[in-house]
Rosetta silent file (secondary structure, phi, psi, omega in degrees, C-alpha in Angstrom):
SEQUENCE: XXXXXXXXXXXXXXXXXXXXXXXXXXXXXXXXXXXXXXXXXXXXXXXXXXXXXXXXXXXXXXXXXXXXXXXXXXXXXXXXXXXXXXXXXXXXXXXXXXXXXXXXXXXXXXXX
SCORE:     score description
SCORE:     0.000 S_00000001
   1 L     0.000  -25.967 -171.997   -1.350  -15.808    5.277 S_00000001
   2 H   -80.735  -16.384  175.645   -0.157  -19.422    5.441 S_00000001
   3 H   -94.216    7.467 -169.544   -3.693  -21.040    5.816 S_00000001
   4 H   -95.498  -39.187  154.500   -5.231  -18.688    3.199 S_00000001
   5 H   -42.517  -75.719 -173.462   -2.512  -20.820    0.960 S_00000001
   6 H   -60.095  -31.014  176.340   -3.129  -23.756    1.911 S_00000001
   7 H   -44.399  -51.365 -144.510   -7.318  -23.135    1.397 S_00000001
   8 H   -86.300    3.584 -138.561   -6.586  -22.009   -1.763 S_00000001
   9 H  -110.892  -51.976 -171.554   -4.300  -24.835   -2.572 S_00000001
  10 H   -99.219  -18.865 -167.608   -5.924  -27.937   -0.929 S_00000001
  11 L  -135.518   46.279 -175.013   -9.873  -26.664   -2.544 S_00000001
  12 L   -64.749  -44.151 -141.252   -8.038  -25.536   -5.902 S_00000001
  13 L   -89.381  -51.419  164.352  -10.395  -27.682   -7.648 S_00000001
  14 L   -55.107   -6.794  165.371  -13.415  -26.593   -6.346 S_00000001
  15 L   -90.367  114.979  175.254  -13.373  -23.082   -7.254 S_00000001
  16 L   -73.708  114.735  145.601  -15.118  -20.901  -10.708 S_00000001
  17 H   -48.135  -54.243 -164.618  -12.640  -18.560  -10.965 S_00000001
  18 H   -56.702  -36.910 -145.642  -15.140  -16.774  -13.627 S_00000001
  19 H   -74.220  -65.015 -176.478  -17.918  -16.962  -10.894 S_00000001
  20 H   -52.729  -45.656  168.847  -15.233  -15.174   -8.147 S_00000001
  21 H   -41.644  -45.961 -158.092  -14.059  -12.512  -11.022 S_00000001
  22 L  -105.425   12.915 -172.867  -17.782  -11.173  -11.296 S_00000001
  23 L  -121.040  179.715 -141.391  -19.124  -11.445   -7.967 S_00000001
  24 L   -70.935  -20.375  177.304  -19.284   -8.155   -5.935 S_00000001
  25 L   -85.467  -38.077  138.151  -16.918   -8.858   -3.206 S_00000001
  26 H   -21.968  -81.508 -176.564  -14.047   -9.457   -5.296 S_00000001
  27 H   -72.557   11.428  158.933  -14.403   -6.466   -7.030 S_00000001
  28 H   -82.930  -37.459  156.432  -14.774   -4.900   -3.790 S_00000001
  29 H   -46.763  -50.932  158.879  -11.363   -6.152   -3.235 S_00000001
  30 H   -25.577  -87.446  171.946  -10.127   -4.899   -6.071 S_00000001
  31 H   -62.123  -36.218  164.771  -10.971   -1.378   -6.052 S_00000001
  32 H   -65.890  -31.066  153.455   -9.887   -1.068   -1.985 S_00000001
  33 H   -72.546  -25.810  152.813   -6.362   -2.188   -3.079 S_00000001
  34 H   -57.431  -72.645  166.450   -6.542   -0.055   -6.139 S_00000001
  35 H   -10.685  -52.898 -173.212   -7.388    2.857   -4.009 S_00000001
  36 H   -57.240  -43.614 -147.652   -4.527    2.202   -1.354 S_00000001
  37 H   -89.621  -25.061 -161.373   -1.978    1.601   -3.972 S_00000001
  38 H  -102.378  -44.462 -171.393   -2.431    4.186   -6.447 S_00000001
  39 H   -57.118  -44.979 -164.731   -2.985    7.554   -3.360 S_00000001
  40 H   -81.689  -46.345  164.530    0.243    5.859   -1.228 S_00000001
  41 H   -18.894  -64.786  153.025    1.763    5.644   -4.610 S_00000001
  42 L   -81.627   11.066  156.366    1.507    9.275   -5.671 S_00000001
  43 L   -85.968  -38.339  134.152    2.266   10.208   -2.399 S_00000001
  44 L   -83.809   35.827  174.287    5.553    9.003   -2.053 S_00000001
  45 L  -120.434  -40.736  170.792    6.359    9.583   -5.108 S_00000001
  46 L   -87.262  -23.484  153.293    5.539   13.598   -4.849 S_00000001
  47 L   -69.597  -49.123 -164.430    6.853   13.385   -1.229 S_00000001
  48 L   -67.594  -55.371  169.641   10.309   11.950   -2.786 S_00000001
  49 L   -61.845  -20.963  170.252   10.780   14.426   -5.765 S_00000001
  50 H   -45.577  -29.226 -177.027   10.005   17.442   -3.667 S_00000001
  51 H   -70.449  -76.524  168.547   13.532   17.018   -2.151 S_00000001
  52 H   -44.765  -37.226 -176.531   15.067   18.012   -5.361 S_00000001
  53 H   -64.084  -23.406  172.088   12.809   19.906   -6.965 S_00000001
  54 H   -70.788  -68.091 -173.942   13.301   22.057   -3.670 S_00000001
  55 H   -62.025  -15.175 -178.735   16.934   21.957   -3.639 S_00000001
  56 H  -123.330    0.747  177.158   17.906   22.790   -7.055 S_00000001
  57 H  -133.386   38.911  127.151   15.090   25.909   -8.307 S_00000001
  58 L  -145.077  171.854 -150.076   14.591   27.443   -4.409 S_00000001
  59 L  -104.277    9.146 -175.502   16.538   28.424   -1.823 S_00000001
  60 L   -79.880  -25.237 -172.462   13.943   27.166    1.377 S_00000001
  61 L   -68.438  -34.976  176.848   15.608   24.242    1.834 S_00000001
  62 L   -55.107  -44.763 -168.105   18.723   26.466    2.911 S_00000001
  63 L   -77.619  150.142  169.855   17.653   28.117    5.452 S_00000001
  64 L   -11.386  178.520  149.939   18.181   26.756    9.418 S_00000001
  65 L  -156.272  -47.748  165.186   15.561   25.236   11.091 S_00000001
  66 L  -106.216  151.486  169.722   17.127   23.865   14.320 S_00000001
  67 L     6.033 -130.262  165.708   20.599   25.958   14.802 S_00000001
  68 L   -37.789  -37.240 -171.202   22.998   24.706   12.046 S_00000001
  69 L   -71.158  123.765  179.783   20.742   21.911   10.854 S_00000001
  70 L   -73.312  177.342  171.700   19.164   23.519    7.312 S_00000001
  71 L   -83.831    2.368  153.160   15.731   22.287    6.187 S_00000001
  72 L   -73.572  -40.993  166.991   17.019   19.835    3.753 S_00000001
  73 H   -62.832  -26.659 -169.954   18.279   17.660    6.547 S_00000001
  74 H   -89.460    5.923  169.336   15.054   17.672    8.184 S_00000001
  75 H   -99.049   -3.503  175.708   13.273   16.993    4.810 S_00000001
  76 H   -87.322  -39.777  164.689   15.533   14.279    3.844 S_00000001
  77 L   -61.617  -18.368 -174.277   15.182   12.518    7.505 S_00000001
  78 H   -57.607  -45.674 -144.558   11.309   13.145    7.187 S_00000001
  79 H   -86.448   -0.726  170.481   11.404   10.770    3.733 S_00000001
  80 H   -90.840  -36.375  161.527   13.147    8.007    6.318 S_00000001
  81 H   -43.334  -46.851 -170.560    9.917    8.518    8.634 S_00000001
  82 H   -82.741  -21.216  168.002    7.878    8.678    5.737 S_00000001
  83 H   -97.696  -19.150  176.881    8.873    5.334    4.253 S_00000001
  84 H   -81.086  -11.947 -164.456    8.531    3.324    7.776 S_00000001
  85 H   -87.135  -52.987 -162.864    5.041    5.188    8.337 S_00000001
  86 H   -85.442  -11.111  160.765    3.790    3.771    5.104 S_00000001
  87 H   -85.819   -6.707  161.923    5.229    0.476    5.214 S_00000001
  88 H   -55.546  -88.893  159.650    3.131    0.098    8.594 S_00000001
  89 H    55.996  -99.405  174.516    0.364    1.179    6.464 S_00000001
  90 H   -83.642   -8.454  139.923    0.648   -1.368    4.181 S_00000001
  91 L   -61.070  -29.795  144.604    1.179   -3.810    6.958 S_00000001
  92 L   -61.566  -51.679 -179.289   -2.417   -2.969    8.241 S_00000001
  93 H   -85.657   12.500  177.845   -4.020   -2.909    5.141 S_00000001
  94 H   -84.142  -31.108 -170.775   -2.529   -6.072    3.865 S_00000001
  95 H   -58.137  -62.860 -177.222   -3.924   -7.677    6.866 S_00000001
  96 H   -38.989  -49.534  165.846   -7.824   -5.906    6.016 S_00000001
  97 H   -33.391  -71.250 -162.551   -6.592   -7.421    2.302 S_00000001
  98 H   -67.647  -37.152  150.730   -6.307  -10.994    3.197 S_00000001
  99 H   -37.374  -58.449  144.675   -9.597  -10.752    5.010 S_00000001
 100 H   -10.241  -71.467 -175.217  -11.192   -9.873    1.955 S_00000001
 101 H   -73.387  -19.956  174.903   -9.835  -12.411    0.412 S_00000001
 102 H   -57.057  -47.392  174.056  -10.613  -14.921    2.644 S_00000001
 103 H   -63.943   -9.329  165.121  -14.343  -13.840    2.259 S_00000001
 104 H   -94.055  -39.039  147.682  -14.220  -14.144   -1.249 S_00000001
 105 H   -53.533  -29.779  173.137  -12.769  -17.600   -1.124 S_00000001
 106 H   -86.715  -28.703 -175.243  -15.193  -18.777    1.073 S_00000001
 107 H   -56.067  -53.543  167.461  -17.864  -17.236   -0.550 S_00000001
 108 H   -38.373  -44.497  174.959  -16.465  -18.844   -3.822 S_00000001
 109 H   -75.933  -63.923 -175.884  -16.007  -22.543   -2.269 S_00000001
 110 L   -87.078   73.107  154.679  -19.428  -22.278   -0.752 S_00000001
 111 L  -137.305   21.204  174.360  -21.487  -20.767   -3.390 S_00000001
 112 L   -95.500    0.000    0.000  -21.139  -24.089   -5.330 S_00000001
Protein backbone atom coordinates (compact mmCIF):
# COMPACT_ATOMS: atom_id res chain seq x y z
CA UNK A 1 0.00 0.00 0.00
CA UNK A 2 3.01 2.16 0.86
CA UNK A 3 4.49 2.33 -2.76
CA UNK A 4 1.01 2.82 -4.32
CA UNK A 5 1.43 6.23 -2.06
CA UNK A 6 4.34 7.12 -2.85
CA UNK A 7 3.48 6.58 -6.99
CA UNK A 8 0.70 8.54 -6.48
CA UNK A 9 2.52 11.16 -4.57
CA UNK A 10 5.96 11.46 -6.30
CA UNK A 11 3.92 11.45 -10.26
CA UNK A 12 1.04 13.71 -8.68
CA UNK A 13 1.68 16.04 -11.39
CA UNK A 14 1.54 13.95 -14.14
CA UNK A 15 -1.82 12.61 -13.87
CA UNK A 16 -5.65 13.83 -15.74
CA UNK A 17 -7.65 13.00 -13.09
CA UNK A 18 -10.70 13.72 -15.67
CA UNK A 19 -8.96 11.27 -18.17
CA UNK A 20 -8.72 8.40 -15.06
CA UNK A 21 -12.55 9.28 -13.94
CA UNK A 22 -13.85 8.20 -17.53
CA UNK A 23 -11.66 5.52 -18.54
CA UNK A 24 -13.09 1.94 -18.19
CA UNK A 25 -10.86 0.51 -15.63
CA UNK A 26 -11.59 2.92 -13.06
CA UNK A 27 -15.03 2.49 -13.31
CA UNK A 28 -14.36 -1.06 -13.20
CA UNK A 29 -12.97 -0.30 -9.88
CA UNK A 30 -15.65 1.39 -8.83
CA UNK A 31 -18.48 -0.81 -9.33
CA UNK A 32 -16.28 -4.08 -7.81
CA UNK A 33 -15.99 -2.07 -4.54
CA UNK A 34 -19.53 -0.91 -4.83
CA UNK A 35 -20.60 -4.44 -5.18
CA UNK A 36 -18.45 -5.78 -2.13
CA UNK A 37 -19.50 -2.99 0.07
CA UNK A 38 -23.05 -2.60 -0.39
CA UNK A 39 -23.92 -7.12 -0.31
CA UNK A 40 -21.24 -7.37 2.95
CA UNK A 41 -23.07 -4.35 4.09
CA UNK A 42 -26.62 -5.68 4.06
CA UNK A 43 -25.40 -8.73 5.24
CA UNK A 44 -24.18 -7.84 8.41
CA UNK A 45 -26.46 -5.64 8.96
CA UNK A 46 -29.54 -8.32 8.55
CA UNK A 47 -27.19 -10.90 10.20
CA UNK A 48 -26.91 -8.34 13.33
CA UNK A 49 -30.67 -7.36 13.72
CA UNK A 50 -31.85 -10.92 13.45
CA UNK A 51 -30.55 -11.39 17.06
CA UNK A 52 -33.25 -9.21 18.34
CA UNK A 53 -35.75 -9.36 16.12
CA UNK A 54 -35.51 -13.18 17.15
CA UNK A 55 -35.36 -12.65 20.74
CA UNK A 56 -38.05 -10.28 21.43
CA UNK A 57 -41.34 -11.51 18.81
CA UNK A 58 -40.25 -15.59 18.85
CA UNK A 59 -39.47 -17.96 21.14
CA UNK A 60 -36.59 -20.12 18.78
CA UNK A 61 -33.94 -18.53 20.20
CA UNK A 62 -35.04 -20.27 23.60
CA UNK A 63 -34.86 -23.41 22.95
CA UNK A 64 -31.40 -25.70 23.75
CA UNK A 65 -29.22 -26.49 21.19
CA UNK A 66 -26.17 -28.04 22.94
CA UNK A 67 -27.51 -29.18 26.62
CA UNK A 68 -28.12 -25.92 28.60
CA UNK A 69 -26.62 -23.63 25.98
CA UNK A 70 -30.04 -21.98 24.21
CA UNK A 71 -29.77 -20.83 20.58
CA UNK A 72 -29.24 -17.27 21.38
CA UNK A 73 -25.81 -18.04 22.71
CA UNK A 74 -24.89 -19.79 19.68
CA UNK A 75 -26.38 -16.95 17.51
CA UNK A 76 -24.75 -14.27 19.39
CA UNK A 77 -21.16 -16.19 19.25
CA UNK A 78 -21.91 -16.84 15.45
CA UNK A 79 -22.06 -12.68 14.96
CA UNK A 80 -18.28 -12.87 16.70
CA UNK A 81 -17.35 -15.46 13.78
CA UNK A 82 -19.24 -13.53 11.48
CA UNK A 83 -17.43 -10.24 12.00
CA UNK A 84 -13.72 -11.91 11.83
CA UNK A 85 -14.93 -13.93 8.61
CA UNK A 86 -15.74 -10.70 6.91
CA UNK A 87 -13.01 -8.64 8.04
CA UNK A 88 -10.72 -11.40 6.27
CA UNK A 89 -12.90 -10.72 3.41
CA UNK A 90 -12.21 -7.36 3.22
CA UNK A 91 -8.59 -8.06 3.80
CA UNK A 92 -8.55 -10.07 0.45
CA UNK A 93 -10.47 -7.86 -1.45
CA UNK A 94 -8.67 -4.78 -0.40
CA UNK A 95 -5.61 -6.41 -1.62
CA UNK A 96 -7.60 -7.32 -5.41
CA UNK A 97 -8.58 -3.30 -4.71
CA UNK A 98 -5.18 -1.86 -4.67
CA UNK A 99 -4.33 -3.90 -7.72
CA UNK A 100 -6.89 -2.21 -9.53
CA UNK A 101 -5.75 0.70 -8.58
CA UNK A 102 -2.42 0.30 -9.36
CA UNK A 103 -3.57 -0.55 -12.99
CA UNK A 104 -5.41 2.44 -13.26
CA UNK A 105 -2.55 4.58 -12.13
CA UNK A 106 -0.33 3.19 -14.42
CA UNK A 107 -2.57 3.21 -17.08
CA UNK A 108 -3.21 6.95 -16.18
CA UNK A 109 0.69 7.96 -15.92
CA UNK A 110 1.33 6.12 -19.12
CA UNK A 111 -1.48 7.05 -21.29
CA UNK A 112 0.03 10.60 -21.46
Amino acid sequence: MMELNEQVVVQNESLNYEEIAASETFKELLVAKKRFTLSTTVFFISFALLLPVLAFYTNLLTKPAIGAVSWAWVFAFAQFAMTWIICHLYVKKAAEFDEMAKQVLSQGIGGR
